[in-house]
Each structure stands twice: as structure tokens, then as C-alpha cells.
PDB file of C-alpha atoms in Angstrom:
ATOM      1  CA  UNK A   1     -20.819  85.294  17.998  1.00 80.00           C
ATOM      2  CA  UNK A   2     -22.197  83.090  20.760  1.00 91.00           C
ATOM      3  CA  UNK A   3     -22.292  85.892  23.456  1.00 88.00           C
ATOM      4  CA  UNK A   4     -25.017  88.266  21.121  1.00 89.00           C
ATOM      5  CA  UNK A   5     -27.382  84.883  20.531  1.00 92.00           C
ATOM      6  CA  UNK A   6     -30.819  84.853  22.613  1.00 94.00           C
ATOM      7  CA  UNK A   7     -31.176  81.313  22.216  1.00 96.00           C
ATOM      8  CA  UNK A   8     -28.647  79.362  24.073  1.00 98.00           C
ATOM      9  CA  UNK A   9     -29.591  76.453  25.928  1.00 98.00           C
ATOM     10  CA  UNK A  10     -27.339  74.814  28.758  1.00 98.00           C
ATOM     11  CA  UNK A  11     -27.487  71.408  29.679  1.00 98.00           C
ATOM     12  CA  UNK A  12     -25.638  70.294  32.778  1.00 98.00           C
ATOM     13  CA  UNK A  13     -24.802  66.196  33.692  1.00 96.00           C
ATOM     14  CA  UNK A  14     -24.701  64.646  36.931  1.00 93.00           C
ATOM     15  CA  UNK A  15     -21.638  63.606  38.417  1.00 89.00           C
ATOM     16  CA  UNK A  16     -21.362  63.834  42.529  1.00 87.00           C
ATOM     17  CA  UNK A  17     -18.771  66.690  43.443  1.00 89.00           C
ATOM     18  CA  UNK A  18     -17.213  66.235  40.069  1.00 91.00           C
ATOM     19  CA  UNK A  19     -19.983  68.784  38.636  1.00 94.00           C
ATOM     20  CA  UNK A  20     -18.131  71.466  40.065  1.00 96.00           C
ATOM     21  CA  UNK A  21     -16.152  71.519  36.677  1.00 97.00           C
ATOM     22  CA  UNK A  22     -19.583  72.628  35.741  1.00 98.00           C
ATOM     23  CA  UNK A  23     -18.624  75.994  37.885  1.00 98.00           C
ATOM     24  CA  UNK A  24     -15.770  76.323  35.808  1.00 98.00           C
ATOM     25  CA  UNK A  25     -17.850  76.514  32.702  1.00 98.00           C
ATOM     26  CA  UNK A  26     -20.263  78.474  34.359  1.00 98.00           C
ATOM     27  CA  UNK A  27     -17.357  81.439  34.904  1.00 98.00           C
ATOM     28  CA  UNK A  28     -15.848  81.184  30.943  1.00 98.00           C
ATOM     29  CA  UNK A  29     -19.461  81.508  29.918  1.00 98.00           C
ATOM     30  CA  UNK A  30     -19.892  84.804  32.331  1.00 97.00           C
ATOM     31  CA  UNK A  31     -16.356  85.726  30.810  1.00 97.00           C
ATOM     32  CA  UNK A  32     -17.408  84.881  27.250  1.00 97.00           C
ATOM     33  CA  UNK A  33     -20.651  87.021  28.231  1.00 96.00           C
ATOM     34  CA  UNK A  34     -22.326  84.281  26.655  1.00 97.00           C
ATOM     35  CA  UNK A  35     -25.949  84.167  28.621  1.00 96.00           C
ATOM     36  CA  UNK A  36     -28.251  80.737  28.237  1.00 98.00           C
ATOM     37  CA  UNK A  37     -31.877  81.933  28.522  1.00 98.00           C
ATOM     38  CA  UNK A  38     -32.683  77.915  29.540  1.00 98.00           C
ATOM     39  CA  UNK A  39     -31.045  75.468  31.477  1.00 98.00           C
ATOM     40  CA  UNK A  40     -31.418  71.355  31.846  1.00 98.00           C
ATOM     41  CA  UNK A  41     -30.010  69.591  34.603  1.00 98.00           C
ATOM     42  CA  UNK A  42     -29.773  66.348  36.473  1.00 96.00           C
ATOM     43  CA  UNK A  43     -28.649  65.117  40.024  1.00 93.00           C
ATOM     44  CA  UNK A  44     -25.428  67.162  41.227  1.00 93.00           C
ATOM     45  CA  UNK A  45     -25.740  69.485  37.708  1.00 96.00           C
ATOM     46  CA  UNK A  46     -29.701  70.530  38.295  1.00 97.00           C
ATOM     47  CA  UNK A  47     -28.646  71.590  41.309  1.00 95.00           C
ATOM     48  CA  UNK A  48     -25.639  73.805  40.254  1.00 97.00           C
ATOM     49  CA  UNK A  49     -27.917  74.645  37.164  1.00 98.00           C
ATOM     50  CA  UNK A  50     -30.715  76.107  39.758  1.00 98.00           C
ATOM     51  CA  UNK A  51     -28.318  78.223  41.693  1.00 97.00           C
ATOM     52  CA  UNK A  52     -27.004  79.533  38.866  1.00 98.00           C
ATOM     53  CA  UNK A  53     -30.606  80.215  37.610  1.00 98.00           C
ATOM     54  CA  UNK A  54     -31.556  81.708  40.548  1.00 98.00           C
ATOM     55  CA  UNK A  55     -28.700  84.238  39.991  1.00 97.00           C
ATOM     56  CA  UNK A  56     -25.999  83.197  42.186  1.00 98.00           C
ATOM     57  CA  UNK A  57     -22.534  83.727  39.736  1.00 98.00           C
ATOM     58  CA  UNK A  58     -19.297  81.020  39.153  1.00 98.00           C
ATOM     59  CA  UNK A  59     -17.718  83.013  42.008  1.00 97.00           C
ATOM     60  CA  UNK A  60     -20.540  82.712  44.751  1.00 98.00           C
ATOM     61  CA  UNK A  61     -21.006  79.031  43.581  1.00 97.00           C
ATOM     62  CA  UNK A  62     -17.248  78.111  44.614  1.00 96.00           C
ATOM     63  CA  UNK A  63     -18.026  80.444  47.823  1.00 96.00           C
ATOM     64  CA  UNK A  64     -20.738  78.512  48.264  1.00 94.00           C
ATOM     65  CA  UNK A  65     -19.304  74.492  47.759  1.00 91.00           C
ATOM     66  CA  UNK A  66     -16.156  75.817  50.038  1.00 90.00           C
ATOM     67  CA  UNK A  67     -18.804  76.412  53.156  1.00 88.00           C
ATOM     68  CA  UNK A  68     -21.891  74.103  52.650  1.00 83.00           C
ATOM     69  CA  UNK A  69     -20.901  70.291  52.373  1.00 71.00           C
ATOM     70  CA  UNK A  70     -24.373  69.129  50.357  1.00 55.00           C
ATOM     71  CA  UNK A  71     -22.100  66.532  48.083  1.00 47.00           C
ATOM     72  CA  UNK A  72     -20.004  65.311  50.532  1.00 47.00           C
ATOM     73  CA  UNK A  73     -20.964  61.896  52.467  1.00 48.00           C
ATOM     74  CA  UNK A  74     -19.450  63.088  55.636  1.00 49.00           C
ATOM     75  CA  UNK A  75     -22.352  65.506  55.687  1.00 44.00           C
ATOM     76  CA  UNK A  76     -24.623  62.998  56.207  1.00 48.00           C
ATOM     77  CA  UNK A  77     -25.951  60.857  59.056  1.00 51.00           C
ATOM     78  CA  UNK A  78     -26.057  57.063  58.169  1.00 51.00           C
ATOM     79  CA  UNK A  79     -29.099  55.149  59.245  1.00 52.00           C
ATOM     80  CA  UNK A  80     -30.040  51.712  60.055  1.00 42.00           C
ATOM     81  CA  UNK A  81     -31.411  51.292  56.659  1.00 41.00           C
ATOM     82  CA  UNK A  82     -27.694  51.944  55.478  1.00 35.00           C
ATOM     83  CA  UNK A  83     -28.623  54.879  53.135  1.00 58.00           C
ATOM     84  CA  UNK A  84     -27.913  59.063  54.022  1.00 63.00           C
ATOM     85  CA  UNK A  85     -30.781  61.554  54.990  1.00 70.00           C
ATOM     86  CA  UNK A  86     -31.301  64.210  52.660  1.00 72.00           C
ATOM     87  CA  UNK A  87     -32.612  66.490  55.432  1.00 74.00           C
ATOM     88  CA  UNK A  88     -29.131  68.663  54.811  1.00 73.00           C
ATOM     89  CA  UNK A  89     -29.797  68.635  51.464  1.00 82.00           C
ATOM     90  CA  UNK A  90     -33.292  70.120  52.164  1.00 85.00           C
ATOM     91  CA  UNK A  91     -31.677  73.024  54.337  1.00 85.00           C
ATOM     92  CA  UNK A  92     -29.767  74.288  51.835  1.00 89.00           C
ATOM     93  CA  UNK A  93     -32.065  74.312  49.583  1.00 93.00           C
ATOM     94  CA  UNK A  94     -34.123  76.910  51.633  1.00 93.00           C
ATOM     95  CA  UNK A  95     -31.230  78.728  52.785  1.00 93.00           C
ATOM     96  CA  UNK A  96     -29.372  79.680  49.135  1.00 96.00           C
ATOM     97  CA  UNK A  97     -33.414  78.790  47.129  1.00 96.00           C
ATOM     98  CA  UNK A  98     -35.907  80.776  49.725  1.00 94.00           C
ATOM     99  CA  UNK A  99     -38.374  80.412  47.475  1.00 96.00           C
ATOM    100  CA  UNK A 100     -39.610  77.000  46.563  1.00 97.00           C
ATOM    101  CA  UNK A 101     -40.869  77.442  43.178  1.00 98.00           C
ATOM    102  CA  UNK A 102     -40.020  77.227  39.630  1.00 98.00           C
ATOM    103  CA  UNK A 103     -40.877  80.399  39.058  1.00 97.00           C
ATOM    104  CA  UNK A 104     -38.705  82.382  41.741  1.00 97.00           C
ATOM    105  CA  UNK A 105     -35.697  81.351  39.219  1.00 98.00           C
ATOM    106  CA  UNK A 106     -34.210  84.194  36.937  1.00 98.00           C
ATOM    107  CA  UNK A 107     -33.873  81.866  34.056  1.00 98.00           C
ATOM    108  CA  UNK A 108     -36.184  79.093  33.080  1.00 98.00           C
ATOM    109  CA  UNK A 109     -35.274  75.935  34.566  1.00 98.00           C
ATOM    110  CA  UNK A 110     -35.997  71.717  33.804  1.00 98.00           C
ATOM    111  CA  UNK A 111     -34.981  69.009  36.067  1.00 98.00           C
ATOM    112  CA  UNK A 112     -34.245  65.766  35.155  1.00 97.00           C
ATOM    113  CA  UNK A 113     -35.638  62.444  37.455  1.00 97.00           C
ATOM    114  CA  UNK A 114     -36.478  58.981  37.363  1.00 96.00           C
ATOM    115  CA  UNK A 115     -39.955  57.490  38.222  1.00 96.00           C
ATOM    116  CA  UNK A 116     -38.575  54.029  39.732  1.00 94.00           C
ATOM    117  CA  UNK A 117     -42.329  52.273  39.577  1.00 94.00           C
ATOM    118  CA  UNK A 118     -42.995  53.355  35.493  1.00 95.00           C
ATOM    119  CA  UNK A 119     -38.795  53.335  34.518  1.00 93.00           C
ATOM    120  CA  UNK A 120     -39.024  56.393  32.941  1.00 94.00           C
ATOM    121  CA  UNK A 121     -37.261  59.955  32.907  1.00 95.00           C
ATOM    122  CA  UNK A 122     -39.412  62.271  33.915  1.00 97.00           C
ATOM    123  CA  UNK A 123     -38.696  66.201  33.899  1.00 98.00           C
ATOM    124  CA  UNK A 124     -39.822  69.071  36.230  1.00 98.00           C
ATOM    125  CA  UNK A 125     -40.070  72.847  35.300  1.00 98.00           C
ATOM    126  CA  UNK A 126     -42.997  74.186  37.404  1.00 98.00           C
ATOM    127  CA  UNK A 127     -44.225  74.030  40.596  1.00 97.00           C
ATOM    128  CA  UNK A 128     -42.541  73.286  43.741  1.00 97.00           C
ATOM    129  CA  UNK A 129     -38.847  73.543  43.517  1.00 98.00           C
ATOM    130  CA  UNK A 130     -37.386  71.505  46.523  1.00 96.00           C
ATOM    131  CA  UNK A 131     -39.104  67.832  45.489  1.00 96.00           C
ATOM    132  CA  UNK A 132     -37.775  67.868  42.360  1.00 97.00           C
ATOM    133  CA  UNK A 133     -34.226  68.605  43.517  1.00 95.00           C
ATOM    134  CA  UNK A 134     -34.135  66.083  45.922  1.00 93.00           C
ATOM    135  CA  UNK A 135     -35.718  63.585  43.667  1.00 94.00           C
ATOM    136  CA  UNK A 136     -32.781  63.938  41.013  1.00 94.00           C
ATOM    137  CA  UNK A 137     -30.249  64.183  43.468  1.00 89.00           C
ATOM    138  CA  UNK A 138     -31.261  60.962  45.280  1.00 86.00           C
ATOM    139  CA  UNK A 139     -28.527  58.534  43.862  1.00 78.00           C
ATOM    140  CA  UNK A 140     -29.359  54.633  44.629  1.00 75.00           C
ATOM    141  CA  UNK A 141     -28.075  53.026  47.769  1.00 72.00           C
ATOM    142  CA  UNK A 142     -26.559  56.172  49.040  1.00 73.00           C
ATOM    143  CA  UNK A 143     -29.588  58.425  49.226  1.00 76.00           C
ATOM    144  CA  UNK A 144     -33.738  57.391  49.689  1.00 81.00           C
ATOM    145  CA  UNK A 145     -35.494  58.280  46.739  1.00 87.00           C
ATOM    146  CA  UNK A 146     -38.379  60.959  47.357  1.00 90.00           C
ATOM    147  CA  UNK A 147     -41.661  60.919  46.714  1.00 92.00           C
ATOM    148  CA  UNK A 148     -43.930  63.573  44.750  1.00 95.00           C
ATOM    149  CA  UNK A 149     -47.663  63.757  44.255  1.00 95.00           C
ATOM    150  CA  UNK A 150     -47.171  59.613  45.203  1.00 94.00           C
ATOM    151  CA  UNK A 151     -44.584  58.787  42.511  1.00 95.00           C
ATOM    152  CA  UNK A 152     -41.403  57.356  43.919  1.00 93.00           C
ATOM    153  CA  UNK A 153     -38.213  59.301  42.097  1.00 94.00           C
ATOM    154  CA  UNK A 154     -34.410  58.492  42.151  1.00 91.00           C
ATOM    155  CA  UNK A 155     -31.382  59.991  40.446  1.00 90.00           C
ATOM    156  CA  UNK A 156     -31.997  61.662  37.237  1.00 88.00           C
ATOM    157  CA  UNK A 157     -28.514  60.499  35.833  1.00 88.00           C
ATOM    158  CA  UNK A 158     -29.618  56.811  36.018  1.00 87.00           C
ATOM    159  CA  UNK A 159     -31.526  57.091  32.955  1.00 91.00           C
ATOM    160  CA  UNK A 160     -30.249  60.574  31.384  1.00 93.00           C
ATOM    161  CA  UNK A 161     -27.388  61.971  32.378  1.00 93.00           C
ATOM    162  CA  UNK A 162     -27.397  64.280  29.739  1.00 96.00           C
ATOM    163  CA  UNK A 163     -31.050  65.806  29.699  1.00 97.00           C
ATOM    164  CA  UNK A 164     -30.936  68.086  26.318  1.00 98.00           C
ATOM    165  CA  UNK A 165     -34.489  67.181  25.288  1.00 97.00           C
ATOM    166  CA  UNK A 166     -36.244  70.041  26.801  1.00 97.00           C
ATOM    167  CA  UNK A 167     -34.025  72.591  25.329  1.00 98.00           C
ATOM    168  CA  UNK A 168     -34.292  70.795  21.895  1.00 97.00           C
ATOM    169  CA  UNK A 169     -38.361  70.796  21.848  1.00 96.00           C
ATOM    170  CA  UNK A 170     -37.775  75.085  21.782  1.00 95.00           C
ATOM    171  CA  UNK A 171     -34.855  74.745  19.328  1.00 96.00           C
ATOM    172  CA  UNK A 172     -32.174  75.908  21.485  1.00 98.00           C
ATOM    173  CA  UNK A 173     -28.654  76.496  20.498  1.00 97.00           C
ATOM    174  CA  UNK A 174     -27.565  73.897  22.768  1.00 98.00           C
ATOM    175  CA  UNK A 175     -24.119  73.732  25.129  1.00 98.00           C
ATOM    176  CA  UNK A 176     -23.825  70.639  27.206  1.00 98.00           C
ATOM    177  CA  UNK A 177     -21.119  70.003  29.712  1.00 98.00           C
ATOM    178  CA  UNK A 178     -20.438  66.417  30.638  1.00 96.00           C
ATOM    179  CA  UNK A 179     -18.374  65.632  33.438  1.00 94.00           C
ATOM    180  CA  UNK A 180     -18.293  61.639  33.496  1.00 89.00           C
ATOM    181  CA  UNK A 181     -15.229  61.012  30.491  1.00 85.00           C
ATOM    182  CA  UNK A 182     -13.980  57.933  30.154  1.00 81.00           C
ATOM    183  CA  UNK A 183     -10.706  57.644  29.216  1.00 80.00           C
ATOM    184  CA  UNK A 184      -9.043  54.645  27.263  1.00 83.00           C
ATOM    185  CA  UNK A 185      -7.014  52.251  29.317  1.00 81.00           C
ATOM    186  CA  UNK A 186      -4.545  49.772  27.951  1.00 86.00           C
ATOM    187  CA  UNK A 187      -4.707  45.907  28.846  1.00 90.00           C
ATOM    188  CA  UNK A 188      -2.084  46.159  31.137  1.00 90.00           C
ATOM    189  CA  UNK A 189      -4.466  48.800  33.228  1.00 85.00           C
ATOM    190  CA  UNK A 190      -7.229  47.518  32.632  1.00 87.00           C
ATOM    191  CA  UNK A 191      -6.152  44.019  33.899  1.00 87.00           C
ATOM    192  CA  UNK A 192      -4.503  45.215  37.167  1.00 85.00           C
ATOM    193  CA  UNK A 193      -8.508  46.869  37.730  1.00 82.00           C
ATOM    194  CA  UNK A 194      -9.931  45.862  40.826  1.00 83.00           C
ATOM    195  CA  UNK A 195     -13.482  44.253  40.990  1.00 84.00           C
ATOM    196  CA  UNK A 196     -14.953  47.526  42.581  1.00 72.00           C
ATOM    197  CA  UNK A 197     -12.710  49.894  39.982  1.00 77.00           C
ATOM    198  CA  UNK A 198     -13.747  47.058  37.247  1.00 84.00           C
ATOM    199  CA  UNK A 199     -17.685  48.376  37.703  1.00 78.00           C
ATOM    200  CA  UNK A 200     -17.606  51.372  38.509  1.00 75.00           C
ATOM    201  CA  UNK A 201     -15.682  51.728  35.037  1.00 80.00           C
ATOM    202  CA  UNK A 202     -18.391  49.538  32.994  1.00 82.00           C
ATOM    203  CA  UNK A 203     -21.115  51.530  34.998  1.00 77.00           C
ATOM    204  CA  UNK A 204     -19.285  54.834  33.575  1.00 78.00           C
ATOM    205  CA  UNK A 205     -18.871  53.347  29.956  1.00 82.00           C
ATOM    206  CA  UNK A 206     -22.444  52.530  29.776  1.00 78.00           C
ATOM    207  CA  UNK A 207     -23.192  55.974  30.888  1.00 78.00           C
ATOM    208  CA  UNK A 208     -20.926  57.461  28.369  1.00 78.00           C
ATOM    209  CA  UNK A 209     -22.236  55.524  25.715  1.00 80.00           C
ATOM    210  CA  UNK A 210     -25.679  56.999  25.898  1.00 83.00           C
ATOM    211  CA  UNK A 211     -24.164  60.830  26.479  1.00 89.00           C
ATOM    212  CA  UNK A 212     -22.119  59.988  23.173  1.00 87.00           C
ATOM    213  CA  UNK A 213     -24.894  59.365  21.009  1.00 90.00           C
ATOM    214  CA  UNK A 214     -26.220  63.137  22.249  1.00 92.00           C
ATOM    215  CA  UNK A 215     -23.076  64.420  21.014  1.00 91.00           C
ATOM    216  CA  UNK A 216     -24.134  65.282  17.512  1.00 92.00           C
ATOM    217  CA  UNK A 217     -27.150  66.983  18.737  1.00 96.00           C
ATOM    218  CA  UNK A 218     -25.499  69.634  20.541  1.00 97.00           C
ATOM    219  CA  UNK A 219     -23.868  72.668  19.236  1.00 97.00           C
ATOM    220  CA  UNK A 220     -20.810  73.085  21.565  1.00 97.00           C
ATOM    221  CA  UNK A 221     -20.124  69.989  23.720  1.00 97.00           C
ATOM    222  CA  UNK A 222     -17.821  70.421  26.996  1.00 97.00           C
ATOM    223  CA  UNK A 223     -16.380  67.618  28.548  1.00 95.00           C
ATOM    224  CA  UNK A 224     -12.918  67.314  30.377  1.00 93.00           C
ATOM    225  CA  UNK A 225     -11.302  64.519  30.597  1.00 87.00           C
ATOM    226  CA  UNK A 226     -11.129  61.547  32.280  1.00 79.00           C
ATOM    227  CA  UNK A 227     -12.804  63.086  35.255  1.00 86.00           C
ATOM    228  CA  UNK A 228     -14.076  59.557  36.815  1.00 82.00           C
ATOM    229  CA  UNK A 229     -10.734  58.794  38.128  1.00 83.00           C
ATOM    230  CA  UNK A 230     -12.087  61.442  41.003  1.00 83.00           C
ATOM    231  CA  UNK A 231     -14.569  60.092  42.694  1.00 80.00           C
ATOM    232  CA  UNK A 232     -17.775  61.728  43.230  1.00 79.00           C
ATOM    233  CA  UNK A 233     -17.502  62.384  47.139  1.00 77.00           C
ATOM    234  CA  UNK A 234     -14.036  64.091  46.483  1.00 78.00           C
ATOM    235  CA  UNK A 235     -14.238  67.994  47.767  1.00 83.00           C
ATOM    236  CA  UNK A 236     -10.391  68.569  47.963  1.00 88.00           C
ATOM    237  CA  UNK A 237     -10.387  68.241  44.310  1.00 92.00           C
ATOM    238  CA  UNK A 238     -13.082  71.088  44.158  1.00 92.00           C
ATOM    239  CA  UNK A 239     -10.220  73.820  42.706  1.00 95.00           C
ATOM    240  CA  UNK A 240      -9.130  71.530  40.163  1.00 95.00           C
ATOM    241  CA  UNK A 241     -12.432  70.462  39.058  1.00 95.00           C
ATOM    242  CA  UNK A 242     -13.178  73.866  38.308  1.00 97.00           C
ATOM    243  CA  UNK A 243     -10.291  74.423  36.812  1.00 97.00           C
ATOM    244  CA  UNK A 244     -10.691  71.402  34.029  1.00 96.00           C
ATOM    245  CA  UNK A 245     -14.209  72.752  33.385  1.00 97.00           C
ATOM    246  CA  UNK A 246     -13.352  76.555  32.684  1.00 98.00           C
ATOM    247  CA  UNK A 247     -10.296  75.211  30.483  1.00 97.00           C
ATOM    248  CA  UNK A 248     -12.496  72.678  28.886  1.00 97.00           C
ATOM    249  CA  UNK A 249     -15.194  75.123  27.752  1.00 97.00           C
ATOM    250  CA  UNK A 250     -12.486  78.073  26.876  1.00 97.00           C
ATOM    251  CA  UNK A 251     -11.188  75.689  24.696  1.00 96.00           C
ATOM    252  CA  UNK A 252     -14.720  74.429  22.914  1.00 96.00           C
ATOM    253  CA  UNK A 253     -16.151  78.324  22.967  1.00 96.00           C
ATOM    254  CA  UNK A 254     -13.425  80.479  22.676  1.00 89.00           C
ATOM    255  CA  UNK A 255     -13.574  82.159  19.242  1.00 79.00           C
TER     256      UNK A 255
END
């Protein structure tokens, strides 16, 4: 039975405001009273999988996405460089995080980045807390990346969107919830794609590609589908997000 192991491992992908299907999970796990004891995340799921490791629950965390606006671009003032400040991201940080540490968390947490100068992942488990969830959050074009200790960092997801390699190094019973399926499309569909629907569905495919190849090395693997026909900046999907991730990972856990 999952909910007696001490060794479960939760991995949590990036996906804009579509990661609040990771929410969903979040409460089937809490109903399942299946607890991880380590968590992985990148971009919009690091930061979901620190509130959660600070101790917030699935119900606080929906409380909390209704009232704050941190993954939605209206929140965000546009400047002349044509990117968003993360300065809102950076107050809510400190208002739901107070303590900017590693450490403060309840359950061990590792954040997934990007170094842009080496092209590398790189991951973050101790130290300051904020830098590290901006870096991984900081999605090309939309956001400026940040820089730490003089390394410049961008999204997380870019490179890893699926970030299970610190939970397998301690030989973690691993769950991973993915929240970027792509569905198959017939010719017909796919030929009536527009140019910007046309990449944003090869960017997605590429993406999945890489997650799919993790697939094997995970015990329990959540993903509902097709969520990329949402976009990322979409909050008045929020219930039904959640509602796809808690019936994706009943489905995958349930005994």
C-alpha cells in the first residue's frame, strides 16, 4: 500500500496555470494519505511543489490561486524591453514563503533551472529559497531570467520538464505528474493548424518526447490529457484543471 511507504518521491512538471491539475493530485494524494517525504519541481510545478512543502494543503493551494494572480500575464506590468517583471512574483513569495530558505520547508525540496551561459539543468535544494524560484519560473520572452551567485538562469522546463533525477539518486518510489499531453490529431486537424498553433504543438511534442522516455523510470506516472489545448495563462480553467489532475491520479493510484 502506497499510503504506509516512507519513500515516495513526487516530481511535479512545468506547465503555466495548467499545473494547477498538479493541485488536484496534490488533494487524491492527501485523500489516499499517501505522504512524499521529497519533492522535484520545475517552473509553475516547483512552485506549487514548495507551497505544498512548506505545508500549505490542496485546499489552501486553490484558496490561494483564486486570490493571488502569480501565473496570470495580466498580473504583470510590460516593459519597454517587451518582457513581464517578476517583482509580483517576488511578493508572494515572501508573503505565503516568509522564510527564504530551503530549510524553512517541511519536506525536502529540489528545484529545477537552466544556466543559459553553460546550457545545462541545474538543480537547487539549499540555501536561499526565492532565487531559485524565480530562476525556474522565468519562461523565455515572457519573463527576464534571474541571476544567482553571477549565473544567468531561465525556465527549468526548457531543458527538463520532468526533473525525477534527484529523487532517483536516493532511490525514491517515484510519482510524477505531467501536465503538458499531447494528444493525437488527424490530418484533417492538423492541416487546418495555424502557424502559431502549428509551434506551439511541435514545441509541446518535443517536450513530450523527452518526458516519455522518463516514463519507465517512474513508479506511478500522472498525466491528464491533452491539457495543452489550455493555454498556460488560462485561470478560468483553474476548477477544471484541478479537476483532470485529482481524476487523473485517482485513477493511476487508486488501489
Amino acid at each position: 500500500m502506497l499510503k504506509n511507504r516512507k519513500d515516495i518521491g513526487l516530481c511535479l512538471s512545468g506547465g503555466g496555470l495548467r499545473a494547477i491539475a498538479h493541485i488536484g493530485v496534490l488533494k487524491a494524494l492527501e485523500e489516499l494519505q499517501i505522504t512524499p517525504v521529497a519533492i522535484s519541481g520545475t517552473s509553475a510545478g516547483a512552485i506549487i511543489g514548495c507551497l505544498f512543502a512548506h505545508g500549505y494543503k490542496a485546499t489552501e493551494l486553490m484558496e490561494i490561486v483564486a486570490k493571488e494572480t502569480f501565473f496570470s500575464r495580466k498580473s504583470f506590468k510590460l516593459q519597454t524591453s517587451g518582457i513581464f517583471k517578476t517583482s509580483l512574483l517576488s511578493d508572494i513569495y515572501s508573503k505565503y514563503l516568509p522564510e527564504n530558505d530551503f530549510s524553512a520547508l517541511k519536506i525536502p525540496m529540489t528545484i529545477a533551472a537552466t544556466d543559459i551561459g553553460l546550457g545545462q539543468e541545474v538543480f537547487f535544494s539549499a540555501g536561499e529559497l526565492y532565487g531559485p524560484l524565480l530562476a525556474t519560473a522565468s519562461i523565455p520572452f515572457i519573463f527576464p531570467p534571474t541571476v544567482i551567485n553571477d549565473r544567468i538562469y531561465c525556465d527549468g522546463g526548457l531543458l527538463n520538464n520532468l526533473p525525477i533525477e534527484p529523487l532517483q539518486q536516493q532511490d525514491y518510489y517515484i510519482i510524477a505528474s505531467h501536465v503538458n499531453a499531447v494528444s493525437p490529431i488527424d490530418q484533417a486537424a492538423c492541416k487546418k493548424l495555424s502557424p502559431r498553433s502549428m509551434a506551439e504543438r511541435l514545441f509541446y511534442l518535443g517536450m513530450a518526447n523527452h518526458v516519455n522516455q522518463k516514463k519507465k523510470d517512474c513508479n506511478s506516472f500522472i498525466e491528464p490529457a491533452n491539457l495543452v489545448q489550455y493555454s498556460m495563462f488560462d485561470k478560468k480553467n483553474a476548477p477544471l484543471f484541478f479537476n483532470l489532475g485529482y481524476e487523473a491520479a485517482m485513477n493511476a493510484l487508486r488501489p
